[in-house]
PDB file of C-alpha atoms in Angstrom:
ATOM      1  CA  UNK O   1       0.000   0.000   0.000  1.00 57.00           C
ATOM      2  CA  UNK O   2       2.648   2.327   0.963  1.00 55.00           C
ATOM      3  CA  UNK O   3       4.387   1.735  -2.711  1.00 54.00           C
ATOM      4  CA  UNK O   4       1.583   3.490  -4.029  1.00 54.00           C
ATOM      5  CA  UNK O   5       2.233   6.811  -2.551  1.00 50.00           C
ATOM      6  CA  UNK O   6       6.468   6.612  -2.485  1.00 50.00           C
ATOM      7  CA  UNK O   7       7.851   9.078  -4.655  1.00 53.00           C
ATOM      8  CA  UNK O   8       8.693   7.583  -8.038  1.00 57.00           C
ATOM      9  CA  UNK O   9      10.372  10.106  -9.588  1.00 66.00           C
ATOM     10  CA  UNK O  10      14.132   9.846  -9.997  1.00 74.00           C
ATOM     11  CA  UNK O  11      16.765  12.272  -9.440  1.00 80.00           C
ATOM     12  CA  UNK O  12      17.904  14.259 -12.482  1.00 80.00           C
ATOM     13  CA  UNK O  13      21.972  13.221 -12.070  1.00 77.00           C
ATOM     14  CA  UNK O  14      20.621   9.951 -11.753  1.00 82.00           C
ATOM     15  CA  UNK O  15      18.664   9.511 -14.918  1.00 83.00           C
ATOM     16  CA  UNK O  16      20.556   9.210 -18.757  1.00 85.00           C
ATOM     17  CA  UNK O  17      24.092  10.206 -19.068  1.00 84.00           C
ATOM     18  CA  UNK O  18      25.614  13.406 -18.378  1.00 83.00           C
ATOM     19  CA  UNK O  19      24.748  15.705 -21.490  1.00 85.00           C
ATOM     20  CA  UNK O  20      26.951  18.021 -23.728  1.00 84.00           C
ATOM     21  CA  UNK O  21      28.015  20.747 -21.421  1.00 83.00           C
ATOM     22  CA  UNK O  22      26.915  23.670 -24.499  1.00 86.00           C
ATOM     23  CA  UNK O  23      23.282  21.852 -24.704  1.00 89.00           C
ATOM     24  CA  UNK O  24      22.241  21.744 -20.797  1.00 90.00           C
ATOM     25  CA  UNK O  25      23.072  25.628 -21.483  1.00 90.00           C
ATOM     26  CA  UNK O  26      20.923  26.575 -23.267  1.00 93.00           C
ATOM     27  CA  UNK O  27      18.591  24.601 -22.042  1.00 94.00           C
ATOM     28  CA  UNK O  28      19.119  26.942 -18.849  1.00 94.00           C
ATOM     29  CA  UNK O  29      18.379  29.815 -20.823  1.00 95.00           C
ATOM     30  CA  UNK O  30      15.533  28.670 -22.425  1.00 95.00           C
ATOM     31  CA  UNK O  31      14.504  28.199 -18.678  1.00 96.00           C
ATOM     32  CA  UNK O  32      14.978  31.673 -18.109  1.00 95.00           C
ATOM     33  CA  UNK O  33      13.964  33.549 -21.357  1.00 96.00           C
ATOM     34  CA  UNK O  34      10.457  31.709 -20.738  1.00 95.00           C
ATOM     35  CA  UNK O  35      10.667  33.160 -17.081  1.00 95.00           C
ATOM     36  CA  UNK O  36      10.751  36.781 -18.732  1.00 96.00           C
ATOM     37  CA  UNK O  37       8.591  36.377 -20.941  1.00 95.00           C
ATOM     38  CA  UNK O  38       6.019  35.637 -17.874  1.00 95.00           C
ATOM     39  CA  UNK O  39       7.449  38.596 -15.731  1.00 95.00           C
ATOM     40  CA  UNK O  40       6.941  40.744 -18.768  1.00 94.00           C
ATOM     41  CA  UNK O  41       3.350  39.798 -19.473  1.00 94.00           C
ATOM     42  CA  UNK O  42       3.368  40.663 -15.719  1.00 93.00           C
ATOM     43  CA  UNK O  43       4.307  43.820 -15.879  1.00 93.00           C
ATOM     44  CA  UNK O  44       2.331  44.494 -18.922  1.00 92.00           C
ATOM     45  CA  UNK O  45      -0.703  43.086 -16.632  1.00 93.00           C
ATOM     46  CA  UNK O  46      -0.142  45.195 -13.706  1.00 92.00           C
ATOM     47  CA  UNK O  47       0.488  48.451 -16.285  1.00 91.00           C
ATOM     48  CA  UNK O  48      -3.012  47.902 -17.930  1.00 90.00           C
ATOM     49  CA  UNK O  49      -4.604  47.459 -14.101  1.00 90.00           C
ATOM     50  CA  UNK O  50      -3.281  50.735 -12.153  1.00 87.00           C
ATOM     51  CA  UNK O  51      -1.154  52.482 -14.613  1.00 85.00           C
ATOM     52  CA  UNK O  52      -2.969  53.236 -18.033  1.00 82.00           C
ATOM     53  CA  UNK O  53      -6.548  53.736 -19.534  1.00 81.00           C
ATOM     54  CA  UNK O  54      -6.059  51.580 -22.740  1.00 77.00           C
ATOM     55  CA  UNK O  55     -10.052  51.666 -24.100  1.00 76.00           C
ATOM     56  CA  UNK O  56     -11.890  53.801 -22.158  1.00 78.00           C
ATOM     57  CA  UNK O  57     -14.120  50.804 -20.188  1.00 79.00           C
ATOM     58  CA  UNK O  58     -12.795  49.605 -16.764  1.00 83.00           C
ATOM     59  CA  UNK O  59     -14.374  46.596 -17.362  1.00 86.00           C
ATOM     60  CA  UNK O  60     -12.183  45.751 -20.702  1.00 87.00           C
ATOM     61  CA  UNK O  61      -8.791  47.056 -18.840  1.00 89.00           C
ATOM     62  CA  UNK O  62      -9.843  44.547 -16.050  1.00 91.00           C
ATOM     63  CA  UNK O  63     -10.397  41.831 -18.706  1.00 90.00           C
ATOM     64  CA  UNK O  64      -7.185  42.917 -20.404  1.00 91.00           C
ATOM     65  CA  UNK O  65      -5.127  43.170 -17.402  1.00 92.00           C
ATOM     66  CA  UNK O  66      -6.126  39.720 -16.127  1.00 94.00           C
ATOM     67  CA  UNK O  67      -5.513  37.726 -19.139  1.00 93.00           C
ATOM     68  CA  UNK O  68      -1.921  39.362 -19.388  1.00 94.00           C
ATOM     69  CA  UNK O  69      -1.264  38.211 -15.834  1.00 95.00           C
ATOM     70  CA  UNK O  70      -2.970  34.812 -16.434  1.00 94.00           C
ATOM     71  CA  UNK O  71      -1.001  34.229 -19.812  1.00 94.00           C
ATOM     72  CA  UNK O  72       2.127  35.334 -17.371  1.00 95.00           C
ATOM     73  CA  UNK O  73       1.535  32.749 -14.678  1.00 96.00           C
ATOM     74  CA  UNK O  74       0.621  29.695 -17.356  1.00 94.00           C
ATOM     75  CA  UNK O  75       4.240  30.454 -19.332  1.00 95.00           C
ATOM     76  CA  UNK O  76       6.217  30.386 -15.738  1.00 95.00           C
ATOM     77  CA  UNK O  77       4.418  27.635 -14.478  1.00 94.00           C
ATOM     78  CA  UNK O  78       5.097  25.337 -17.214  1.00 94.00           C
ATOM     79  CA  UNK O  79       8.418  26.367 -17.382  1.00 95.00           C
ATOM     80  CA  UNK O  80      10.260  23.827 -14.802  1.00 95.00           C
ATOM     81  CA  UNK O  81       7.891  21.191 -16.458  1.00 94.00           C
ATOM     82  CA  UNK O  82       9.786  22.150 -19.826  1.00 95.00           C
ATOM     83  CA  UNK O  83      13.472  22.557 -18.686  1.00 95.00           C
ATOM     84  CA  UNK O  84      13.114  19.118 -16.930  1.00 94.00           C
ATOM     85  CA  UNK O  85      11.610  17.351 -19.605  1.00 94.00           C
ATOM     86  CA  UNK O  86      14.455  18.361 -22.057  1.00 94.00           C
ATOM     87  CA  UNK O  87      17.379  18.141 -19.775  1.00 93.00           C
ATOM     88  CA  UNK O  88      15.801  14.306 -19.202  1.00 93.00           C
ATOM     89  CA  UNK O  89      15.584  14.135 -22.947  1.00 94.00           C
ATOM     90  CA  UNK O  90      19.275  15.168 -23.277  1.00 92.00           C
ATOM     91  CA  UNK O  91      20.464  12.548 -20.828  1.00 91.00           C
ATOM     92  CA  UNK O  92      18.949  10.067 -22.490  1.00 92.00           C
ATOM     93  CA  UNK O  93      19.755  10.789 -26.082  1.00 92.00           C
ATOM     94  CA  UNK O  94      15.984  10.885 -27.230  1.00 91.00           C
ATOM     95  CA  UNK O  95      13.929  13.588 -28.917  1.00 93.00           C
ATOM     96  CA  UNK O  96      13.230  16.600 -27.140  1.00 92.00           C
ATOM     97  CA  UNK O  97       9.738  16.708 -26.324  1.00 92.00           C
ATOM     98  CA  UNK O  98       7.186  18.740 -27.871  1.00 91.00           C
ATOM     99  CA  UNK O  99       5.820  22.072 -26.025  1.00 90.00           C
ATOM    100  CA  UNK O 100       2.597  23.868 -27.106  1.00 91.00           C
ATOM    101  CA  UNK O 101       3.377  26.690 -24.850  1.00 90.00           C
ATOM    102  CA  UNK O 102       4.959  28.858 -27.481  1.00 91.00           C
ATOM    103  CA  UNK O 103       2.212  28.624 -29.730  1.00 93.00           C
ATOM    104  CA  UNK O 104      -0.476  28.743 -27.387  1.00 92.00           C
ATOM    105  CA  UNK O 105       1.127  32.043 -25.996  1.00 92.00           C
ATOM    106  CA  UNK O 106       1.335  33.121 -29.730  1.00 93.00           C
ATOM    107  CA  UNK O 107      -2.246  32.754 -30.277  1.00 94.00           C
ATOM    108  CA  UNK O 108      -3.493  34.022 -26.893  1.00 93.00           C
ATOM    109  CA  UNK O 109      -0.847  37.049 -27.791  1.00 91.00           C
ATOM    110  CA  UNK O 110      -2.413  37.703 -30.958  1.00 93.00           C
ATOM    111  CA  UNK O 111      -5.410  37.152 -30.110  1.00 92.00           C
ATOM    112  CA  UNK O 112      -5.508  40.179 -27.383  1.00 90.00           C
ATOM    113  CA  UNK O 113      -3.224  42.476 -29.154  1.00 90.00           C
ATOM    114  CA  UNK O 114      -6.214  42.368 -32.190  1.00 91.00           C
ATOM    115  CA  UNK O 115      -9.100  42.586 -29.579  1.00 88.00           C
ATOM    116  CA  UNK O 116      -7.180  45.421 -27.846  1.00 87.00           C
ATOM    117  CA  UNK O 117      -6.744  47.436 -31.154  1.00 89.00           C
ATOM    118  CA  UNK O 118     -10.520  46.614 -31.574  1.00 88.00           C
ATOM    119  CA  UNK O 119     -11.000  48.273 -28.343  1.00 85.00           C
ATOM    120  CA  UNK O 120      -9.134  51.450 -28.815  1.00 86.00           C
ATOM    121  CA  UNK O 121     -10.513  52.161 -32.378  1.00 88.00           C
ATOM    122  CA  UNK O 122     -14.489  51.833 -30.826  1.00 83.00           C
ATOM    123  CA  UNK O 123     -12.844  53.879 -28.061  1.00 77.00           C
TER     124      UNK O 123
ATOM    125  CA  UNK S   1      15.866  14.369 -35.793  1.00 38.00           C
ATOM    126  CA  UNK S   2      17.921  14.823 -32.969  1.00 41.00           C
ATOM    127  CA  UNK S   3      21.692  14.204 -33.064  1.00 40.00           C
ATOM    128  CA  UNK S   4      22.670  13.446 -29.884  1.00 38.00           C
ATOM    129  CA  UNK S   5      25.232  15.319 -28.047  1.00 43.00           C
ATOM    130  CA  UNK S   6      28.727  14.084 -26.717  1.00 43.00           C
ATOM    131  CA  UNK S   7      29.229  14.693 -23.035  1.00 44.00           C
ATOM    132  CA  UNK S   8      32.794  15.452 -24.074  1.00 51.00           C
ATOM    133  CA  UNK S   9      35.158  18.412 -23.699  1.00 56.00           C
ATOM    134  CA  UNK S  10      33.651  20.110 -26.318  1.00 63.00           C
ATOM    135  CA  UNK S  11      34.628  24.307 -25.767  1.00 67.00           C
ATOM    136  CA  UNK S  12      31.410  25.747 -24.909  1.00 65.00           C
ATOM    137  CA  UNK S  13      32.728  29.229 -26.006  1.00 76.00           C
ATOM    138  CA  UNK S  14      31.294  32.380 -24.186  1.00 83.00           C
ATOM    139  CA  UNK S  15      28.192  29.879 -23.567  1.00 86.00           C
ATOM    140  CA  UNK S  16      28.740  29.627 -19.540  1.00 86.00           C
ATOM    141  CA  UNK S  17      29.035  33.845 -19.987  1.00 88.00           C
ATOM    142  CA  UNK S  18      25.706  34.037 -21.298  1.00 91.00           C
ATOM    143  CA  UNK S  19      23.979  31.802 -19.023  1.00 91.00           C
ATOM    144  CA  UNK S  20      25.338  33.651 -15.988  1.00 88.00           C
ATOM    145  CA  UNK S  21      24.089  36.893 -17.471  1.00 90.00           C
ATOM    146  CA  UNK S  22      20.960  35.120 -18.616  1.00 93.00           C
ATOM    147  CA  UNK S  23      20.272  34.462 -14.633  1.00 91.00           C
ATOM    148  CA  UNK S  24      21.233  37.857 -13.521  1.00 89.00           C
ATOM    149  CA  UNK S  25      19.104  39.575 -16.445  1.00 92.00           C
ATOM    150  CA  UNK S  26      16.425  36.974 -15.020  1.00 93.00           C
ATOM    151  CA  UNK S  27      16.701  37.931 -11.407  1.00 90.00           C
ATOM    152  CA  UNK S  28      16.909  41.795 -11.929  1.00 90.00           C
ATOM    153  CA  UNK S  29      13.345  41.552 -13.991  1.00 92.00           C
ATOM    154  CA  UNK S  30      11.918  39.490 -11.351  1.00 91.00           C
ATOM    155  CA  UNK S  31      12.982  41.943  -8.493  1.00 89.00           C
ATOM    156  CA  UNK S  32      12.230  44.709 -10.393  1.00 89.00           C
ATOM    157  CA  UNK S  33       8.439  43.131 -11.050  1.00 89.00           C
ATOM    158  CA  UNK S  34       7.817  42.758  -7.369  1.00 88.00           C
ATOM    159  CA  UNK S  35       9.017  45.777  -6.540  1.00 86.00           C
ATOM    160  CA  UNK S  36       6.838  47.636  -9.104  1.00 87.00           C
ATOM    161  CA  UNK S  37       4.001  45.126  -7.826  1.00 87.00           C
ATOM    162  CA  UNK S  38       4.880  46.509  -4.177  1.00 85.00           C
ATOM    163  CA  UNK S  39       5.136  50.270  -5.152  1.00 85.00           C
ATOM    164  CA  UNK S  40       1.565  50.115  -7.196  1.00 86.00           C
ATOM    165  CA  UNK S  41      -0.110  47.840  -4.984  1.00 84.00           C
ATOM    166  CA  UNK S  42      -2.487  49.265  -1.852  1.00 75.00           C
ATOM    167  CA  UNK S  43      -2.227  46.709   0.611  1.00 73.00           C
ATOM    168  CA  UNK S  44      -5.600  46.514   2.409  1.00 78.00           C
ATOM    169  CA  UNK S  45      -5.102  44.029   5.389  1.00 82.00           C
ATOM    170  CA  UNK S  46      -2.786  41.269   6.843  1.00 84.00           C
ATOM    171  CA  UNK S  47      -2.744  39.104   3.826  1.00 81.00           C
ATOM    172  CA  UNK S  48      -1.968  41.661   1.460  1.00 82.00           C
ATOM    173  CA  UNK S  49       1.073  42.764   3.510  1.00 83.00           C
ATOM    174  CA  UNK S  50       1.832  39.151   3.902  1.00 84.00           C
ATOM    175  CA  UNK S  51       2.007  39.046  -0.113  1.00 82.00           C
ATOM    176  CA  UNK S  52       4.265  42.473   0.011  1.00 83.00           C
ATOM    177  CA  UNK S  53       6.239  40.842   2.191  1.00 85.00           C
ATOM    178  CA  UNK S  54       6.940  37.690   0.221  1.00 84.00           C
ATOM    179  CA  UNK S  55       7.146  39.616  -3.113  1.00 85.00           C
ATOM    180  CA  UNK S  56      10.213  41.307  -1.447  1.00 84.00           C
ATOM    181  CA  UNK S  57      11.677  38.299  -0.212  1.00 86.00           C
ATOM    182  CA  UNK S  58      11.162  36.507  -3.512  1.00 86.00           C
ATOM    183  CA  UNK S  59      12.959  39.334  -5.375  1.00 86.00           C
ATOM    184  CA  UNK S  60      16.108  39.462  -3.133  1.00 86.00           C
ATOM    185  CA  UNK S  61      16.249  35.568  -3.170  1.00 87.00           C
ATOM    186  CA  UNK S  62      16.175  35.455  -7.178  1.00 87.00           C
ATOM    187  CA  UNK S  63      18.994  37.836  -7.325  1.00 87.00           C
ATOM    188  CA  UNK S  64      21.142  35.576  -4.491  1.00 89.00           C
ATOM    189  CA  UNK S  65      20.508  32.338  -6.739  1.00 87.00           C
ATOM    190  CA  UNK S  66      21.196  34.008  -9.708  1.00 87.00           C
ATOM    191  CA  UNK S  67      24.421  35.698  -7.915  1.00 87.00           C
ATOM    192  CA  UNK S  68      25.244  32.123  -6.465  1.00 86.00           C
ATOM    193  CA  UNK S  69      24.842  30.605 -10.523  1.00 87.00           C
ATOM    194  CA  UNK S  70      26.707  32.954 -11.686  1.00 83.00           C
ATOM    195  CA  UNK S  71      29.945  32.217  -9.860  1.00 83.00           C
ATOM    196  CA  UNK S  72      28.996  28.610 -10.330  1.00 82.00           C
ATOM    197  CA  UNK S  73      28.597  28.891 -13.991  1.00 81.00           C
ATOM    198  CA  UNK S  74      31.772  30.462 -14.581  1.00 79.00           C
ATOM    199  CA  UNK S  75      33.811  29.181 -11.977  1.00 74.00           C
ATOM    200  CA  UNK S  76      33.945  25.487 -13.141  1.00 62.00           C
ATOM    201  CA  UNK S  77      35.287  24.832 -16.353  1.00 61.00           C
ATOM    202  CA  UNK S  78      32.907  22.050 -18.270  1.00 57.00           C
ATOM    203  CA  UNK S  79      35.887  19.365 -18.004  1.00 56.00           C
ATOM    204  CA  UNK S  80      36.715  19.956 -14.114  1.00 54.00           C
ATOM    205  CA  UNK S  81      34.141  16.925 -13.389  1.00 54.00           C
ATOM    206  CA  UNK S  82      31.905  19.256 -11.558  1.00 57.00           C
ATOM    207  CA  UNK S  83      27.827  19.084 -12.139  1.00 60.00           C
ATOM    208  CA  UNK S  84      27.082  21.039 -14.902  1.00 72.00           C
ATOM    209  CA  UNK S  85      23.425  21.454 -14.524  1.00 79.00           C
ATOM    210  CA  UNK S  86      21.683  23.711 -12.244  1.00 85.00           C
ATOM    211  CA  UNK S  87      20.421  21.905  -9.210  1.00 85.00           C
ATOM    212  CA  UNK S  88      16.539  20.705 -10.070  1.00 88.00           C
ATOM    213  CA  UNK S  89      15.704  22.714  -6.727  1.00 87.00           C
ATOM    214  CA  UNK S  90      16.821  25.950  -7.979  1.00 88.00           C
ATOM    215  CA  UNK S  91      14.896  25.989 -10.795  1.00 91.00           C
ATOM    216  CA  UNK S  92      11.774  24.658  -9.313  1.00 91.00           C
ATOM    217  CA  UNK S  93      12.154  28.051  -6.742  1.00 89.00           C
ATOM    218  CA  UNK S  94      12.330  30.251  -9.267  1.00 91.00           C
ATOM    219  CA  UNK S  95       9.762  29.077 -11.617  1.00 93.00           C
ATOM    220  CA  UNK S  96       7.399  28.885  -8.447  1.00 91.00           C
ATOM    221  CA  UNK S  97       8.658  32.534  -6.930  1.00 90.00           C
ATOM    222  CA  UNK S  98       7.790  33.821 -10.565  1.00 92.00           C
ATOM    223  CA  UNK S  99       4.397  31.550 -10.815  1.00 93.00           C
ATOM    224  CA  UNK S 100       3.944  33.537  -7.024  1.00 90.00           C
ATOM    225  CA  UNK S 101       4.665  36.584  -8.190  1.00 91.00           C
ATOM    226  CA  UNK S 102       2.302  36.457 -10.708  1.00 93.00           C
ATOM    227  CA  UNK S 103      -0.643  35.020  -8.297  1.00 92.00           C
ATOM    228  CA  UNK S 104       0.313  38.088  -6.096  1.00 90.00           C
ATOM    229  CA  UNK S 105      -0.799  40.777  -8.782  1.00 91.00           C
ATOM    230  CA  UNK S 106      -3.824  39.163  -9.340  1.00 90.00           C
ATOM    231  CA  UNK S 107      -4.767  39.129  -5.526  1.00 88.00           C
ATOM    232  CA  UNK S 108      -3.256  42.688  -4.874  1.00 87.00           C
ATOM    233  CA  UNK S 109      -4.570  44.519  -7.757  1.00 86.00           C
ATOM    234  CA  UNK S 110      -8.512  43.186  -8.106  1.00 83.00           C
TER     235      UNK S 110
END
């Protein structure tokens, strides 16, 4: 019974091989470019919440400003999930595994950049 | 296709210099984010100055990682037998301090 709940989940030195010393790095920064990418939608969130009047309706600002932040927390959240699952990838010589991060943040990106310009025009 | 890499002595160039500026760049955006979040914010009670509190604390913890990385980064040279990877635990903090952070705005500002 107690199997069930022991922690499965190996050590990263302990899985694979050690990898190429130039590919964990950039793996690393990967890591960390996805980071700012979240603390910049953050920032972009909190600017649209207290700092500027984008369309004219609190309630769209409020919308705005949320989905920034929310976009923000999904891209840092998933980020350890991503640098763990490549750097496991690496040490065992298999294909690096696909992420639909990027794209979804592309779409969501677009998607409020065109509904923003929407909102300013009707402004 | 993925060719896989040799864990050999290949030169990794100025690649260990970028990484350790990648983490500083990193932890001066995140401190600089909660301290924005702190200055804007209007804490209203004991929960919000809990969160002002934390968002601090996160801040000056990313930049002492990303100081300690740094050094670590370009101390060891890649064939000196030393790990080469960032310990899982350090990356785990900061992706949750940012994923915090991030939480923190939303409860703070609405």
């Amino acid at each position: 019974m107690t199997a069930m709940f022991r922690r499965t989940k190996k050590r990263l030195r302990d899985i694979g091989t050690e990898p190429d010393y130039r590919f964990s790095l950039a793996n690393e920064r990967t890591f960390l470019a996805y980071l700012r990418t979240a603390l910049g939608l953050f920032v972009a969130g909190i600017a649209v919440l207290e700092l500027v009047d984008i369309s004219g309706s609190s309630a769209y600002d409020t919308l705005l400003g949320v989905s920034l932040l929310a976009l923000g927390i999904l891209t840092s959240a998933t980020s350890y999930r991503r640098w763990r699952a490549a750097e496991e990838a690496m040490r065992r010589a298999s294909p690096l595994p696909y992420s639909p991060v990027p794209r979804l943040l592309a779409a969501a990106l677009t998607g409020v950049t065109v509904a923003t310009v929407v909102a300013v025009l009707l402004r | 296709m993925t060719s896989h890499p040799s864990s050999g002595g290949a030169d990794p160039g100025a690649q260990p210099q970028r990484t350790a500026l990648a983490w500083l760049r990193t932890a001066m955006a995140l401190a600089g984010g909660c301290a924005l979040l702190v200055r804007v914010a209007e804490p209203k009670g004991a929960l919000d100055d809990a969160l002002t509190v934390l968002l601090l604390l996160s801040g000056l913890g990313a930049v002492a990682c990303a100081d300690a990385r740094h050094r670590q980064v370009l101390r060891h040279p890649p064939d000196a037998g030393h790990r080469r990877s960032p310990p899982a635990f350090l990356v785990a903090g900061l992706s949750a301090a940012t994923t915090v952070a991030g939480f923190a705005a939303l409860l703070l500002l609405l």
